Coordinates of C-alpha atoms in Angstrom, one line a residue:
X117 CA 13.8 3.1 -31.8
X118 CA 13.2 0.5 -29.1
X119 CA 10.2 -1.5 -30.2
X120 CA 8.5 -4.2 -28.1
X121 CA 6.2 -6.8 -29.5
X122 CA 3.7 -9.2 -27.9
X123 CA 3.4 -12.6 -29.5
X124 CA 0.8 -15.2 -28.9
X125 CA -0.5 -18.5 -30.3
X126 CA -2.9 -21.2 -29.2
X127 CA -2.9 -23.3 -32.4
X128 CA 0.3 -25.3 -33.1
X129 CA 1.9 -23.0 -30.5
X130 CA 5.5 -24.2 -30.5
X131 CA 5.8 -24.2 -34.3
X132 CA 4.2 -20.8 -34.7
X133 CA 6.1 -19.1 -32.0
X134 CA 9.4 -20.5 -33.3
X135 CA 8.5 -19.4 -36.8
X136 CA 7.6 -15.9 -35.7
X137 CA 10.8 -15.5 -33.7
X138 CA 13.0 -16.6 -36.6
X139 CA 11.1 -14.3 -39.0
X140 CA 11.4 -11.3 -36.7
X141 CA 15.1 -12.0 -36.2
X142 CA 15.7 -12.3 -39.9
X143 CA 14.0 -9.0 -40.6
X144 CA 15.2 -6.9 -37.6
X145 CA 18.4 -8.5 -36.4
X146 CA 19.1 -9.0 -32.7
X147 CA 16.1 -9.5 -30.5
X148 CA 15.5 -9.9 -26.8
X149 CA 13.0 -12.5 -25.8
X150 CA 11.1 -12.8 -22.5
X151 CA 10.2 -16.1 -20.9
X152 CA 7.3 -17.8 -22.5
X153 CA 4.1 -18.1 -20.5
X154 CA 1.2 -20.6 -20.9
X155 CA -1.9 -18.5 -20.3
X156 CA -5.6 -19.2 -20.3
X157 CA -7.7 -17.9 -23.1
X158 CA -9.3 -14.6 -22.3
X159 CA -12.8 -13.6 -23.5
X160 CA -13.6 -17.0 -25.0
X161 CA -13.4 -20.7 -24.2
X162 CA -10.4 -22.1 -26.0
X163 CA -7.0 -23.8 -25.7
X164 CA -4.2 -22.2 -23.7
X165 CA -1.9 -19.8 -25.4
X166 CA 1.9 -19.4 -25.4
X167 CA 2.6 -15.7 -24.9
X168 CA 5.9 -13.7 -24.7
X169 CA 7.3 -10.3 -25.6
X170 CA 10.2 -9.5 -27.8
X171 CA 12.3 -6.3 -27.9
X172 CA 14.2 -5.1 -30.9
X173 CA 15.6 -2.0 -32.5
X174 CA 14.2 -0.5 -35.7
X175 CA 14.3 2.8 -37.5
X176 CA 11.2 1.8 -39.5
X177 CA 8.0 3.8 -39.1
X178 CA 5.5 2.0 -36.9
X179 CA 3.1 1.4 -39.8
X180 CA 5.9 -0.4 -41.7
X181 CA 6.6 -2.6 -38.7
X182 CA 2.9 -3.4 -38.3
X183 CA 2.7 -4.3 -42.0
X184 CA 5.7 -6.6 -41.7
X185 CA 4.3 -8.3 -38.7
X186 CA 1.0 -8.9 -40.4
X187 CA 2.8 -10.5 -43.3
X188 CA 4.5 -12.9 -40.8
X189 CA 1.1 -13.7 -39.4
X190 CA -0.3 -14.3 -42.9
X191 CA 2.6 -16.6 -43.9
X192 CA 2.0 -18.6 -40.7
X193 CA -1.6 -19.2 -41.9
X194 CA -3.5 -16.5 -40.0
X195 CA -6.7 -15.5 -41.7
X196 CA -7.9 -12.1 -40.6
X197 CA -11.5 -11.7 -39.7
X198 CA -13.5 -9.4 -37.5
X199 CA -11.7 -8.3 -34.4
X200 CA -12.7 -10.7 -31.6
X201 CA -11.4 -12.9 -28.9
X202 CA -10.7 -16.2 -30.6
X203 CA -8.1 -18.9 -31.2
X204 CA -5.0 -17.6 -33.0
X205 CA -2.5 -19.4 -35.2
X206 CA -0.3 -16.3 -34.5
X207 CA -0.9 -12.9 -33.1
X208 CA 1.9 -10.3 -33.1
X209 CA 1.3 -6.7 -31.9
X210 CA 3.5 -3.7 -31.4
X211 CA 2.9 -2.9 -27.8
X212 CA 5.6 -0.2 -27.4
X213 CA 7.3 2.0 -29.9
X214 CA 9.8 3.9 -27.8
X215 CA 7.9 6.3 -25.7
X216 CA 5.6 7.3 -28.5
X217 CA 1.9 7.6 -27.9
X218 CA -0.3 6.7 -30.9
X219 CA -3.6 6.5 -29.1
X220 CA -6.4 6.6 -29.9
X221 CA -5.6 5.9 -33.6
X222 CA -3.2 3.0 -33.1
X223 CA -3.6 1.7 -29.5
X224 CA 0.2 2.0 -29.0
X225 CA 1.2 1.7 -26.2
X226 CA -1.3 -1.2 -26.2
X227 CA -3.9 -1.0 -23.4
X228 CA -3.5 -4.8 -23.0
X229 CA -0.4 -3.9 -21.0
X230 CA -2.7 -2.7 -18.2
X231 CA -5.3 -5.4 -18.6
X232 CA -3.8 -8.8 -19.2
X233 CA -1.2 -10.9 -17.5
X234 CA -0.3 -12.5 -20.8
X235 CA 1.3 -9.1 -21.8
X236 CA 2.3 -7.5 -18.5
X237 CA 4.1 -10.5 -16.9
X238 CA 6.5 -11.3 -19.8
X239 CA 7.0 -7.5 -20.2
X240 CA 7.9 -7.1 -16.5
X241 CA 10.3 -10.0 -16.8
X242 CA 12.2 -8.7 -19.8
X243 CA 12.0 -5.0 -18.9
X244 CA 11.3 -4.6 -15.2
X245 CA 12.7 -1.0 -15.0
X246 CA 11.3 0.3 -18.3
X247 CA 8.5 2.7 -17.7
X248 CA 5.0 2.6 -19.2
X249 CA 4.6 5.8 -21.2
X250 CA 1.0 6.3 -20.1
X251 CA 1.7 6.4 -16.4
X252 CA 5.4 6.6 -15.8
X253 CA 5.3 3.5 -13.7
X254 CA 7.9 0.7 -14.2
X255 CA 6.6 -2.6 -15.5
X256 CA 7.8 -4.3 -12.3
X257 CA 5.7 -2.0 -10.2
X258 CA 2.7 -2.5 -12.5
X259 CA 3.1 -6.3 -12.2
X260 CA 3.4 -6.2 -8.4
X261 CA 0.0 -4.3 -8.3
X262 CA -1.7 -6.4 -11.0
X263 CA -4.8 -8.3 -10.0
X264 CA -5.1 -11.7 -11.8
X265 CA -8.8 -12.1 -11.3
X266 CA -9.7 -15.0 -13.6
X267 CA -6.5 -15.0 -15.6
X268 CA -3.6 -17.5 -15.4
X269 CA 0.0 -17.3 -16.4
X270 CA 2.5 -20.1 -15.9
X271 CA 6.0 -20.3 -17.2
X272 CA 5.9 -22.7 -20.2
X273 CA 8.0 -25.7 -20.7
X274 CA 9.3 -24.5 -24.0
X275 CA 13.0 -24.5 -24.6
X276 CA 14.2 -21.9 -27.1
X277 CA 17.4 -21.8 -29.0
X278 CA 18.0 -18.1 -29.4

């Protein structure tokens, strides 16, 4: 199954993104990595985030992948609290699990794809011709029509050794 993840951090960003990428690679093998974007915090006043998307192959059930990603977040130091917009040591979400639709139970495909530049821009860079299971539109077409409003997304100065 082709699985796409969204990664973000605004606390010790470089360290935590590098850590997450290494852990994901160690657990799932080859990964594809989008450009990294520096994005404004959304829904709260806080430091800018580094955001990117990662593609991988896995035969694991989606619940197992989510559990594995939450373990990576925990090892990085994330403490789970109430769901809210707040600073994050590390946030990793499954945004696509093939063309499967796990809504409304599991917000996969994630509705953030439609709402936030920090998800859609790196997704459209990495997979411009992949289609969004909810609408059938390509991510390139979705990005072209996207309205930034009060969001920002700039390619980060963040060299990765992949």
